[in-house]
Short mmCIF file of C-alpha atoms in Angstrom, two decimals:
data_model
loop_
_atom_site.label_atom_id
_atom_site.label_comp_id
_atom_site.label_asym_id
_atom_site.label_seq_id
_atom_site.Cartn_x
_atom_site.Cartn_y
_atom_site.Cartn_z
CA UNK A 1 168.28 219.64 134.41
CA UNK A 2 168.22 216.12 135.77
CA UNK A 3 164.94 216.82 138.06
CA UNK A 4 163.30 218.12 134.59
CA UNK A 5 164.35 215.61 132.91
CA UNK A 6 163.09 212.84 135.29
CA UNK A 7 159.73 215.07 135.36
CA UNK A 8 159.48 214.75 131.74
CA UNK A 9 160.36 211.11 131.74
CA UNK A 10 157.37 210.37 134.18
CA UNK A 11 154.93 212.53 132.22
CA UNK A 12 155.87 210.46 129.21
CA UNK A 13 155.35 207.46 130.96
CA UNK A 14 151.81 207.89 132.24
CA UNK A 15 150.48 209.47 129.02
CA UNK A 16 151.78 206.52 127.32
CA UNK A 17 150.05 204.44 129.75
CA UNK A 18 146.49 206.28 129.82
CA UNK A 19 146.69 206.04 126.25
CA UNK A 20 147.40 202.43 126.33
CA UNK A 21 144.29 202.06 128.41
CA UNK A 22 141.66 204.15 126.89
CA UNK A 23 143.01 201.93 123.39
CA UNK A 24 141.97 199.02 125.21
CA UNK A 25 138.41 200.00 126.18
CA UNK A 26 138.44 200.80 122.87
CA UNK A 27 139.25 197.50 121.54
CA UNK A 28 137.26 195.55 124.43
CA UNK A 29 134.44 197.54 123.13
CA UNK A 30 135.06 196.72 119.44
CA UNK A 31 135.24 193.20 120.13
CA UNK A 32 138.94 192.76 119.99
CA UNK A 33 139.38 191.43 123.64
CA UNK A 34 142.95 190.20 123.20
CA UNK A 35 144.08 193.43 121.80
CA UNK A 36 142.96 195.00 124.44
CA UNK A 37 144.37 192.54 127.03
CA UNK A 38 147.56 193.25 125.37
CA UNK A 39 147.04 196.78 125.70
CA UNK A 40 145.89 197.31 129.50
CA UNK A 41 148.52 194.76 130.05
CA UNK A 42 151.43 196.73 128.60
CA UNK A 43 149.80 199.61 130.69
CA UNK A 44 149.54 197.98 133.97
CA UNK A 45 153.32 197.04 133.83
CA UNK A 46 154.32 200.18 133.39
CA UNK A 47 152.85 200.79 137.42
CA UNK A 48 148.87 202.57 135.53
CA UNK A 49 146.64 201.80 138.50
CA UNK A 50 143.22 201.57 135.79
CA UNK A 51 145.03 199.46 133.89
CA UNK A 52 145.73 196.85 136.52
CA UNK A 53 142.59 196.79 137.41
CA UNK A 54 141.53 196.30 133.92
CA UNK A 55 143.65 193.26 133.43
CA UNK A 56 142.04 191.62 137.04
CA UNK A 57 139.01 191.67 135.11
CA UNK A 58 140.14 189.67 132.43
CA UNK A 59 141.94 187.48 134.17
CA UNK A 60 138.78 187.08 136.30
CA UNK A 61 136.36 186.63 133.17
CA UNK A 62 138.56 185.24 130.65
CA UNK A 63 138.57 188.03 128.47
CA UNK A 64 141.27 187.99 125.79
CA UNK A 65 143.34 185.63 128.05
CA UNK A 66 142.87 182.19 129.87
CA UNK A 67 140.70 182.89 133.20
CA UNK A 68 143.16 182.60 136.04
CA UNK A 69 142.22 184.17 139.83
CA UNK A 70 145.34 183.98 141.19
CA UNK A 71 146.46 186.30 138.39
CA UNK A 72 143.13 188.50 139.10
CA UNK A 73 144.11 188.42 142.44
CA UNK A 74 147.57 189.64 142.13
CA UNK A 75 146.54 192.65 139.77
CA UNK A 76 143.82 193.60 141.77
CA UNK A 77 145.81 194.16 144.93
CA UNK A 78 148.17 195.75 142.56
CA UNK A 79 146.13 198.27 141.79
CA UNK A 80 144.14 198.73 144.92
CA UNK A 81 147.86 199.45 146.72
CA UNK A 82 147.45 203.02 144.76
CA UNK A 83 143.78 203.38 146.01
CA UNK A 84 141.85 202.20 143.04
CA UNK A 85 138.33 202.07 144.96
CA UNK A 86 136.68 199.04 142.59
CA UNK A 87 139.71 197.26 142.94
CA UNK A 88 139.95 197.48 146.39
CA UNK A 89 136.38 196.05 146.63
CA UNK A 90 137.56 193.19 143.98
CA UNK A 91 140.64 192.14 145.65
CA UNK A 92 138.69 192.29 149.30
CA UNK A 93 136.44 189.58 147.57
CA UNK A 94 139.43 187.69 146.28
CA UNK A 95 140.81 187.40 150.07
CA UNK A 96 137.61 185.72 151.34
CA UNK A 97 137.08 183.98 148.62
CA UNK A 98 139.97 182.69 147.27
CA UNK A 99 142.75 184.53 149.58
CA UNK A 100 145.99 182.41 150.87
CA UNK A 101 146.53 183.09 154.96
CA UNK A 102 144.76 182.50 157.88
CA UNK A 103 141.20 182.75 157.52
CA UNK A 104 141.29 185.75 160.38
CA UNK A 105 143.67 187.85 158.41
CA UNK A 106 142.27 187.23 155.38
CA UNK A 107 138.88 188.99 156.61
CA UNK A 108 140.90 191.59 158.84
CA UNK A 109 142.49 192.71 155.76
CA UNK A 110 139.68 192.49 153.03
CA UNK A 111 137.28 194.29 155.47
CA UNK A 112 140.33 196.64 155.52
CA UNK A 113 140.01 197.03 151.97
CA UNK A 114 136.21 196.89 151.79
CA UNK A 115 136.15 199.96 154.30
CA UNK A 116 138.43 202.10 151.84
CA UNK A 117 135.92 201.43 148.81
CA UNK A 118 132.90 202.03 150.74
CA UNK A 119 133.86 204.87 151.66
CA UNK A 120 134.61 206.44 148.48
CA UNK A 121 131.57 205.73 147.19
CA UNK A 122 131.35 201.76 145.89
CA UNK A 123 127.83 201.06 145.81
CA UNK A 124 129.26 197.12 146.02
CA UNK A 125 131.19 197.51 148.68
CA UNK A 126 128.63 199.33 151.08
CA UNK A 127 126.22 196.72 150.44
CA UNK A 128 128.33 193.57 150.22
CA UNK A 129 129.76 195.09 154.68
CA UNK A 130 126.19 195.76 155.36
CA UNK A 131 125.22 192.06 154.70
CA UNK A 132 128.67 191.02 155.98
CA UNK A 133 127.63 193.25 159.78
CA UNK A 134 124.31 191.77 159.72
CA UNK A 135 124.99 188.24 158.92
CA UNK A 136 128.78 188.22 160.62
CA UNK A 137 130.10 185.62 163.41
CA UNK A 138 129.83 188.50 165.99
CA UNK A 139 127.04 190.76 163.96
CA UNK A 140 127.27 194.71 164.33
CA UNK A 141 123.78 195.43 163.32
CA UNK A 142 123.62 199.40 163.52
CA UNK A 143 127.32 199.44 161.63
CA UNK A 144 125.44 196.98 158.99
CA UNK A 145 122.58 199.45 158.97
CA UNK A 146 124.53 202.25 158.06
CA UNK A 147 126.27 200.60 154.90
CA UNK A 148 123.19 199.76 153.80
CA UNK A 149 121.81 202.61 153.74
CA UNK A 150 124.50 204.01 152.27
CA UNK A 151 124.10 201.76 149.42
CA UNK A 152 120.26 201.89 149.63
CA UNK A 153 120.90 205.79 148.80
CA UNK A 154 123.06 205.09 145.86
CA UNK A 155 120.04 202.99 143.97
CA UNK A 156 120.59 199.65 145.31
CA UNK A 157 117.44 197.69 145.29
CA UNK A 158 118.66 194.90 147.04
CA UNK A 159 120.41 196.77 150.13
CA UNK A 160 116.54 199.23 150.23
CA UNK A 161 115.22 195.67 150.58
CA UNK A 162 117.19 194.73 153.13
CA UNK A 163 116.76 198.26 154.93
CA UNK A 164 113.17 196.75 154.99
CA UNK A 165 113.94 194.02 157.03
CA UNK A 166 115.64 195.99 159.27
CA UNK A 167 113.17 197.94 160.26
CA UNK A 168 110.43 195.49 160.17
CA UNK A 169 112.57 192.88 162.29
CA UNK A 170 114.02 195.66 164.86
CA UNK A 171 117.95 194.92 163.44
CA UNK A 172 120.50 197.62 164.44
CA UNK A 173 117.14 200.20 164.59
CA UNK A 174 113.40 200.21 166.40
CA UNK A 175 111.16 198.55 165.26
CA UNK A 176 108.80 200.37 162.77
CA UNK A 177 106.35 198.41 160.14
CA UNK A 178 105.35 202.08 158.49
CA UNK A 179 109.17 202.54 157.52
CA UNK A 180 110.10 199.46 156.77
CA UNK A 181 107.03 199.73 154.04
CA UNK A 182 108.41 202.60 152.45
CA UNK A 183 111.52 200.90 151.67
CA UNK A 184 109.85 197.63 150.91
CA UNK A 185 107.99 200.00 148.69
CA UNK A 186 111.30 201.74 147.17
CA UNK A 187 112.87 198.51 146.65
CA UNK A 188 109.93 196.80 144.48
CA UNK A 189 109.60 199.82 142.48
CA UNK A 190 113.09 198.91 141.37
CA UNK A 191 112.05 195.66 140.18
CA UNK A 192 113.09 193.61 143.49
CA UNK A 193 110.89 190.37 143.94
CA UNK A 194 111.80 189.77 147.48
CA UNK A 195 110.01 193.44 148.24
CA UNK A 196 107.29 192.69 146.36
CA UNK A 197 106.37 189.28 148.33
CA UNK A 198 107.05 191.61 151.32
CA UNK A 199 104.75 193.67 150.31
CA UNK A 200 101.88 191.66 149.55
CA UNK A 201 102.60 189.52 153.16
#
């Protein structure tokens, strides 16, 4: 009776908090951006993975409360300890941005992070590693490839651009102009301008 009991309690507790969540969208939506601070905040408390992430927006933008990063920070990594995929990416861009800690372990940990999100399918993430392999202190230009790609495949203009250079420059792959056109081509049919002065160079 007690298991059921506890079952029924933890039931309660996350409808209570999806609702609280999908009523701040809601008011976020309509407007109403402190209601619906109020509302993913109540949420997040109560342990609603969404929600946290939710609030690290606001906190990040100012939305319905003051703008505070530390604060964005906190509920980001909040939410990205129960394998929220966005916030994983957001609070792996907190660390090197704004992160406390050696400057090592900051990046050991968001590229950590940055891995997890990739990896379940953030188009931000992939392209945001790709850059970071290509442009790195120690650069791993076939691991940066592959994220790119990845993104590239996902409709990213920017990371098909950057595919482009790849191949036209010889990073991480052979050399070949005819493929790097094609995705200099993909890229400024997307609306890139980088691909397009590519193009016409």
């Amino acid at each position: 009776l007690e298991e059921a009991a506890f079952q029924l309690q933890q039931i309660f507790r996350i409808d209570i908090s999806i609702a609280l969540n999908i009523l701040g969208i809601e008011s976020m939506r309509a407007g109403h951006c402190r209601a619906a601070f109020t509302c993913f905040k109540l949420a997040a408390d109560r342990g609603y993975s969404k929600a946290q992430f939710n609030v690290g927006l606001c906190y990040e933008h100012g939305r319905g409360t003051e703008k505070d990063l530390e604060k964005a920070g906190f509920y980001y990594c909040q939410a990205a300890s129960s394998h929220h995929p966005m916030a994983q990416y957001r609070h792996a861009r907190f660390l090197l941005q704004h992160g406390p800690g050696s400057c090592w372990h900051r990046q050991h940990k968001a590229v950590a992070l940055l891995e997890r999100a990739a990896g379940a399918g953030i188009t931000e993430a992939q392209a945001y590693l790709g850059v970071f392999y290509m442009r790195g202190l120690q650069p791993q230009e076939k691991r940066g490839l592959k994220y790119l790609l990845q993104a590239a495949n996902s409709g990213d203009a920017q990371s098909r651009y950057h595919v482009g250079v790849c191949y036209e420059q010889g990073l991480g792959v052979q050399r070949d102009p005819a493929e790097a056109l094609r995705h200099y081509r993909q890229s400024a049919a997307a609306g890139h301008g980088l691909a397009r002065e590519r193009l016409r160079a």
